[in-house]
């Protein structure tokens, strides 16, 4: 469904990604792992159209999206819960969710998805009229994911959904990610917590300083001695 | 009784300050631009209304609405042609650009319409209404009514419509707005159009008092800035409260020392900035990086 072929990208003159090729098949969870600064977030930014690649191509359903702008990519079915959550802190939870469905015209479908999203995140339902700034970190993360889901994406990009959250809340959020995936949404998951990511994903790619270091089925990578040593803490 | 009368006429002028301030704050909030050209945009729109009435034979309200349509398009064009290309330029460049626009619009208007002040009609005329000892002139009531309707319409738009929510979203976090699929440029153009409508409304309603001339908005614009600063410059309700408050206060000052009416507005800007930089309803602005 999503395919990156020999993608390079830079911030100004500094190359952040070099010759990356990866694939997210329909309905799968793919994890993108690596240390800080390895290029995980940059990869998501390239897919979402925030940053355009300097070389290579990004295709979604066979269509080249590497030159398209973010606001044109969202309606194709790619939504992102970005690094640092980036919810609208001055807007209420309900307004944040309404913004999530900004590009959609099917009112009935939006209504249905709102019910669905609120059933996934009951805590947001209790806080519909609160402004984003008053939410806890975990609730803000839930809102960021919920807002992305309101676009009814076929591919969900998640940037560090566990960052800074208590283990119990992380567990809840990952349960929901699996549930969303089981209903047909493909997920590309960027995660520092390699152990958790490899237990959630079907397939994983490991980046090192902007280059692809390794890739394979998640279960295999978990048993790989080198991965164990570097990313899973022995 | 004199006091009550002064307060009422203060509110009538203040509601026009509020409209103009609303336009300034709206544009500042969403695009981070202090639009020094707003007064001239209002003046130009008022001249358009005047020309439609005098040369085109269009009735007052028809000319009013057509001038607002013009003002909206004008605002959007300015965003597209001048502001958008400067979106990555330093803020100071954008400020200079709006100052430049001020002079360009002023000069072009003088070239088209000349420099002599012209009388401008009111939308309504007739005997003033007396209630108790108070006198309400019909133009005063009209100003209050138009300003009130327009403000309520704007607040409803911001609170409930998807476009209004998107404007607040763009104002707060442009990247996040793009990530949910908002064409931020389109939203910014629309806020400039709305700013144009607010400004032109204030211009058309104040013109019978100031008379129509290319410099008619000079004083009004200072008042609009004062109203905005008074309200915090980031708060839309603050702009309205600031406008009404300024209208009333300056009228009371003018009652005793008419010469100090305008210096009073400047003094108020300076005092508010020193003692309460966040204004009455605003929040302290940290410069966005």
XYZ file of C-alpha atoms in Angstrom:
523
model
C 0.000 0.000 0.000
C 2.753 2.446 1.032
C 6.119 2.139 -0.587
C 9.287 4.189 -0.166
C 11.917 3.545 -2.824
C 15.495 4.808 -2.354
C 14.335 7.890 -0.476
C 16.810 10.519 0.680
C 15.812 13.709 2.493
C 17.644 16.672 4.004
C 17.094 19.583 6.326
C 18.882 22.347 4.491
C 22.294 20.894 3.641
C 22.238 18.198 6.272
C 21.115 14.855 4.914
C 18.811 13.162 7.423
C 17.736 10.155 5.382
C 19.857 8.221 2.931
C 18.507 5.740 0.424
C 15.648 4.330 2.491
C 13.322 1.729 1.014
C 10.438 0.352 3.000
C 6.930 -0.939 2.608
C 3.743 -0.984 4.641
C 1.354 -3.649 3.327
C -2.422 -3.283 3.608
C -3.731 -3.986 7.108
C -0.344 -4.587 8.776
C 1.507 -2.929 11.640
C 5.035 -1.955 10.670
C 7.464 -0.607 13.252
C 10.275 1.830 12.568
C 12.988 1.574 15.204
C 16.271 3.241 15.924
C 18.110 5.530 18.274
C 17.447 9.243 18.640
C 18.344 11.061 15.433
C 18.284 7.899 13.336
C 15.697 9.434 10.995
C 12.449 7.865 12.212
C 10.505 11.097 12.554
C 12.021 12.386 9.312
C 10.705 9.295 7.532
C 7.193 10.003 8.814
C 7.506 13.643 7.801
C 8.456 12.628 4.280
C 5.465 10.270 4.052
C 3.095 12.942 5.394
C 4.378 15.516 2.921
C 5.807 17.920 5.495
C 9.244 17.343 4.031
C 9.821 16.459 0.393
C 12.453 13.873 -0.489
C 15.538 15.003 -2.356
C 15.722 11.651 -4.109
C 13.588 8.545 -4.506
C 9.836 8.108 -4.496
C 6.976 7.644 -2.068
C 3.949 5.874 -3.483
C 0.575 5.215 -1.888
C -1.631 2.725 -3.744
C 0.819 3.017 -6.624
C 0.392 6.794 -6.821
C 3.472 8.977 -6.399
C 2.851 11.299 -3.437
C 6.417 12.490 -2.889
C 5.745 15.961 -4.332
C 2.290 16.376 -2.778
C 1.533 18.690 0.149
C 0.289 17.401 3.495
C -3.198 18.801 3.032
C -3.528 16.879 -0.247
C -2.219 13.650 1.243
C -4.626 13.506 4.205
C -7.742 12.985 2.049
C -6.014 10.061 0.283
C -6.142 8.156 3.570
C -2.938 8.894 5.478
C -3.223 10.541 8.902
C -0.561 11.177 11.495
C -0.391 11.473 15.241
C 2.763 13.582 15.309
C 5.786 13.831 17.552
C 4.914 15.867 20.641
C 1.190 15.223 20.017
C 0.516 18.710 18.612
C -3.111 18.769 19.691
C -4.896 22.129 19.565
C -4.577 23.096 23.227
C -6.950 26.065 22.926
C -9.690 23.992 21.307
C -11.989 21.622 23.164
C -11.676 17.862 22.771
C -14.823 17.890 20.616
C -13.380 20.651 18.402
C -10.064 18.803 18.087
C -11.943 15.731 16.894
C -13.993 17.816 14.494
C -10.755 19.186 13.053
C -9.607 15.580 12.605
C -12.443 15.014 10.128
C -11.829 18.387 8.433
C -11.391 16.996 4.915
C -14.382 14.627 5.033
C -17.706 15.372 3.414
C -19.657 12.276 4.556
C -21.509 13.600 7.585
C -23.074 10.297 8.560
C -19.700 8.560 8.399
C -18.072 11.255 10.549
C -20.872 10.911 13.101
C -20.373 7.139 13.184
C -16.593 7.451 13.513
C -16.972 9.915 16.373
C -18.978 7.301 18.281
C -16.383 4.672 17.405
C -13.426 6.828 18.452
C -15.111 7.774 21.722
C -15.832 4.120 22.428
C -12.113 3.425 21.926
C -11.169 6.301 24.243
C -13.918 6.605 26.869
C -11.800 9.099 28.814
C -12.085 11.569 25.962
C -15.854 11.181 26.030
C -15.885 12.452 29.618
C -13.826 15.475 28.567
C -15.482 16.501 25.313
C -15.986 20.127 26.353
C -12.648 20.598 28.089
C -9.922 22.481 26.224
C -6.882 20.452 25.195
C -4.530 22.283 27.556
C -6.340 20.857 30.591
C -5.767 17.215 29.583
C -3.104 14.990 31.134
C -0.211 13.770 28.973
C -1.868 10.415 28.401
C -5.168 12.010 27.476
C -3.399 14.350 25.065
C -1.763 11.353 23.386
C -5.157 9.651 23.152
C -6.610 12.805 21.635
C -3.789 13.002 19.094
C -4.499 9.423 17.974
C -8.270 9.934 18.090
C -7.966 13.097 15.995
C -5.932 11.203 13.384
C -8.514 8.391 13.365
C -11.296 10.902 12.682
C -9.821 11.282 9.200
C -10.728 7.575 8.713
C -7.201 6.831 7.449
C -6.238 3.599 5.756
C -2.716 4.217 6.978
C -2.116 5.614 10.444
C 1.301 7.137 11.206
C 2.155 7.129 14.911
C 5.180 9.016 16.195
C 6.301 7.842 19.643
C 2.878 7.194 21.162
C 4.458 5.912 24.396
C 6.785 8.848 25.019
C 6.653 10.146 28.583
C 3.634 8.108 29.591
C 3.078 5.812 32.564
C 3.327 2.064 31.758
C -0.375 1.468 32.395
C -1.420 4.157 29.953
C 1.103 2.889 27.387
C -0.468 -0.559 27.668
C -3.950 0.898 27.123
C -2.821 2.864 24.091
C -1.130 -0.148 22.500
C -4.222 -2.271 23.091
C -6.181 0.351 21.184
C -3.587 0.487 18.385
C -3.958 -3.290 17.904
C -7.735 -2.970 17.960
C -7.737 -0.208 15.343
C -5.406 -2.337 13.218
C -7.614 -5.416 13.567
C -10.438 -3.365 12.055
C -8.372 -2.883 8.910
C -6.197 0.226 9.371
C -2.529 -0.231 8.537
C -0.134 1.338 11.038
C 3.393 2.668 10.696
C 4.698 2.941 14.221
C 7.752 4.934 15.256
C 8.811 3.887 18.715
C 11.721 4.232 21.124
C 10.476 1.306 23.141
C 11.758 -1.389 20.777
C 10.559 -4.261 22.906
C 6.968 -3.033 22.918
C 7.107 -2.146 19.217
C 8.428 -5.564 18.193
C 5.715 -7.289 20.185
C 3.043 -5.157 18.489
C 4.263 -5.059 14.900
C 4.191 -7.624 12.118
C 7.311 -6.321 10.468
C 10.030 -3.890 11.479
C 12.727 -1.686 9.998
C 15.711 -0.470 11.999
C 17.365 2.821 11.102
C 20.882 3.903 12.030
C 22.032 7.477 11.335
C 19.633 7.926 8.453
C 20.328 4.579 6.803
C 18.438 1.322 6.842
C 20.396 -1.083 9.081
C 18.163 -4.111 9.196
C 14.634 -5.266 8.511
C 12.537 -8.371 8.878
C 9.469 -9.883 10.496
C 9.129 -8.524 14.038
C 9.224 -11.976 15.622
C 12.540 -12.741 13.898
C 14.124 -9.456 14.850
C 13.211 -10.064 18.480
C 15.335 -13.210 18.414
C 18.207 -11.628 16.507
C 21.222 -11.431 18.858
C 22.409 -8.088 17.536
C 18.966 -6.501 17.895
C 18.718 -7.965 21.378
C 22.060 -6.506 22.376
C 21.577 -3.002 20.944
C 17.857 -2.351 21.189
C 16.339 -4.748 23.670
C 18.886 -4.317 26.439
C 20.437 -7.814 26.253
C -28.412 62.311 32.896
C -25.607 63.957 30.946
C -23.397 61.097 32.042
C -25.836 58.478 30.749
C -26.134 60.360 27.471
C -22.337 60.471 27.113
C -22.092 56.768 27.836
C -24.638 55.940 25.165
C -22.940 57.966 22.462
C -19.629 56.529 23.685
C -20.968 53.030 23.156
C -22.126 53.918 19.644
C -18.655 55.132 18.600
C -17.036 52.419 20.687
C -18.920 49.712 18.796
C -17.232 50.946 15.605
C -13.822 50.895 17.308
C -14.703 47.375 18.367
C -15.421 46.302 14.782
C -12.143 47.725 13.528
C -10.245 46.226 16.467
C -11.867 42.864 15.819
C -10.494 42.960 12.283
C -6.984 43.795 13.518
C -6.974 41.125 16.216
C -8.427 38.477 13.923
C -5.650 38.982 11.399
C -2.958 39.224 14.075
C -4.117 36.030 15.759
C -4.232 33.910 12.622
C -1.378 35.315 10.560
C 0.837 37.070 13.166
C 0.661 40.244 11.107
C -0.119 43.663 12.534
C -2.066 45.119 9.653
C -1.264 48.819 9.586
C -3.074 49.092 6.246
C -6.444 48.134 7.680
C -7.673 51.717 8.039
C -6.846 52.435 4.407
C -8.587 49.229 3.340
C -11.646 50.545 5.215
C -11.329 53.972 3.585
C -11.056 52.444 0.123
C -14.156 50.328 0.722
C -16.054 53.391 1.905
C -15.117 55.230 -1.297
C -16.383 52.259 -3.297
C -19.733 52.471 -1.468
C -19.807 56.221 -2.122
C -19.074 55.818 -5.830
C -21.738 53.137 -6.190
C -24.298 55.443 -4.570
C -23.353 58.665 -6.333
C -22.216 57.464 -9.762
C -24.033 54.137 -9.969
C -27.327 55.196 -8.402
C -27.244 52.143 -6.138
C -29.354 52.593 -2.973
C -27.552 52.893 0.390
C -27.918 49.309 1.575
C -27.112 47.859 -1.831
C -23.952 49.947 -1.963
C -23.130 48.912 1.626
C -23.314 45.191 0.809
C -21.450 45.525 -2.500
C -18.710 47.516 -0.770
C -18.355 44.718 1.795
C -18.042 42.174 -1.010
C -15.361 44.365 -2.533
C -13.617 44.691 0.858
C -13.574 40.918 1.301
C -12.034 40.339 -2.122
C -9.590 43.191 -1.530
C -8.497 41.673 1.786
C -7.982 38.255 0.221
C -5.995 39.747 -2.662
C -3.701 41.584 -0.255
C -3.083 38.334 1.600
C -2.338 36.517 -1.636
C -0.190 39.159 -3.312
C 1.662 40.801 -0.415
C 1.426 38.765 2.776
C 1.770 35.174 1.547
C 5.048 35.725 -0.336
C 6.413 37.168 2.921
C 5.303 34.226 5.061
C 8.882 33.152 5.756
C 10.263 36.688 6.025
C 11.072 38.250 9.409
C 8.104 39.870 11.154
C 9.622 43.321 10.758
C 9.572 42.960 6.954
C 5.878 42.151 7.045
C 5.223 45.183 9.260
C 7.061 47.403 6.815
C 5.073 45.849 3.975
C 1.745 46.704 5.627
C 3.020 50.241 6.288
C 3.913 50.413 2.610
C 0.425 49.209 1.699
C -1.033 51.950 3.883
C 0.707 54.570 1.781
C 0.025 52.867 -1.525
C -3.722 52.555 -0.905
C -3.865 56.108 0.425
C -2.045 57.489 -2.596
C -4.095 55.551 -5.124
C -7.338 56.629 -3.432
C -6.243 60.276 -3.609
C -5.391 59.863 -7.280
C -8.812 58.336 -8.032
C -11.102 60.372 -5.781
C -9.188 63.559 -5.000
C -8.333 65.167 -1.718
C -11.428 67.165 -0.804
C -13.582 65.809 2.016
C -17.078 64.837 0.893
C -20.243 64.441 2.951
C -21.280 60.799 3.384
C -24.909 59.761 3.910
C -26.263 57.784 6.850
C -28.332 54.664 6.360
C -31.226 56.084 8.274
C -32.514 59.545 9.091
C -35.388 61.008 11.007
C -36.274 62.526 14.337
C -34.282 61.271 17.334
C -36.055 58.975 19.750
C -36.483 60.266 23.314
C -36.671 57.864 26.199
C -37.017 59.594 29.548
C -34.457 62.382 29.386
C -32.215 60.482 26.970
C -31.934 61.183 23.280
C -31.106 58.436 20.803
C -30.334 59.591 17.282
C -31.226 57.062 14.618
C -27.667 56.770 13.207
C -26.449 55.991 16.720
C -28.967 53.193 17.052
C -28.099 51.942 13.578
C -24.383 51.807 14.384
C -25.073 49.879 17.551
C -27.414 47.483 15.770
C -25.122 46.784 12.801
C -22.087 46.364 15.048
C -23.989 44.044 17.369
C -25.351 41.867 14.565
C -21.956 41.625 12.906
C -20.178 40.740 16.147
C -22.719 38.067 17.033
C -22.406 36.629 13.529
C -18.622 36.529 13.873
C -18.669 34.914 17.279
C -21.137 32.280 16.085
C -18.855 31.630 13.119
C -15.797 31.152 15.337
C -17.553 29.062 17.915
C -19.606 26.715 15.783
C -18.630 26.629 12.114
C -15.919 24.302 10.859
C -14.239 27.260 9.115
C -14.243 29.209 12.380
C -12.753 26.316 14.332
C -10.173 25.892 11.573
C -9.250 29.588 11.911
C -8.599 29.122 15.613
C -6.666 25.928 14.864
C -4.477 27.675 12.270
C -3.897 30.559 14.683
C -2.712 28.158 17.339
C -0.682 25.578 15.456
C -0.200 25.817 11.730
C 1.641 22.523 11.339
C -1.027 20.578 13.226
C -3.689 22.243 11.105
C -1.937 21.069 7.946
C -1.684 17.574 9.395
C -5.461 17.303 9.604
C -5.731 18.525 6.011
C -6.378 22.259 6.387
C -5.213 24.383 3.463
C -3.770 26.981 5.809
C -3.229 29.530 3.034
C -6.896 29.380 2.131
C -7.896 29.895 5.765
C -5.526 32.850 6.093
C -6.949 34.415 2.925
C -10.444 34.085 4.371
C -9.418 35.761 7.638
C -8.026 38.651 5.594
C -11.332 38.818 3.743
C -13.227 38.899 7.030
C -10.847 41.537 8.371
C -11.615 43.581 5.270
C -15.369 43.273 5.879
C -15.050 44.357 9.510
C -12.871 47.321 8.576
C -15.101 48.502 5.735
C -18.200 48.278 7.927
C -16.519 50.498 10.491
C -15.479 52.877 7.699
C -18.940 53.187 6.162
C -20.593 53.728 9.548
C -18.067 56.319 10.765
C -17.921 58.252 7.462
C -21.000 60.451 8.149
C -19.188 61.743 11.263
C -15.633 62.112 9.893
C -16.776 63.000 6.348
C -15.363 60.977 3.491
C -11.724 61.644 2.684
C -8.581 59.632 2.108
C -7.427 60.382 5.653
C -10.745 59.657 7.318
C -9.476 56.528 9.077
C -6.266 57.950 10.517
C -7.753 58.701 13.914
C -10.093 55.735 13.846
C -7.171 53.397 13.298
C -5.355 54.673 16.377
C -8.549 54.012 18.308
C -8.806 50.515 16.866
C -5.240 49.760 17.957
C -5.976 51.174 21.406
C -9.088 49.017 21.663
C -7.130 45.957 20.585
C -4.287 46.607 23.022
C -6.782 47.314 25.782
C -8.334 43.919 25.137
C -5.017 42.123 24.927
C -4.623 41.993 21.120
C -5.099 38.228 21.035
C -8.610 38.046 22.384
C -11.602 38.620 20.104
C -14.020 39.351 22.974
C -11.231 41.522 24.403
C -11.248 43.623 21.226
C -14.968 44.226 21.596
C -14.757 45.092 25.296
C -11.730 47.296 24.596
C -13.564 49.137 21.813
C -16.667 49.830 23.870
C -14.640 50.849 26.912
C -12.485 53.215 24.867
C -15.544 54.781 23.227
C -17.114 55.505 26.605
C -13.919 56.665 28.332
C -12.820 59.051 25.585
C -16.305 60.506 25.405
C -16.224 61.222 29.124
C -12.757 62.783 28.805
C -13.966 64.785 25.786
C -16.900 66.050 27.817
C -14.485 67.921 30.073
C -11.443 68.557 27.879
C -12.373 68.058 24.212
C -8.805 68.718 23.029
C -7.507 65.681 24.910
C -9.812 63.110 23.325
C -7.175 61.700 20.961
C -4.113 62.125 23.194
C -6.119 60.180 25.726
C -6.203 57.152 23.410
C -2.429 57.245 23.030
C -1.953 57.660 26.772
C -4.159 54.642 27.291
C -2.048 52.498 24.898
C 1.133 53.443 26.735
C -0.372 52.895 30.181
C -1.860 49.515 29.302
C 1.395 48.344 27.742
C 3.320 49.363 30.864
C 0.996 48.115 33.556
C -0.997 45.357 31.972
C 0.733 44.166 28.782
C -1.641 41.218 28.484
C -4.588 43.615 28.287
C -7.906 42.999 29.945
C -8.724 39.631 28.409
C -5.558 38.634 26.594
C -2.864 36.157 27.426
C 0.811 37.069 27.442
C 2.256 36.478 23.976
C 5.395 34.498 23.767
C 6.999 34.985 20.432
C 6.510 31.905 18.310
C 9.664 30.375 16.929
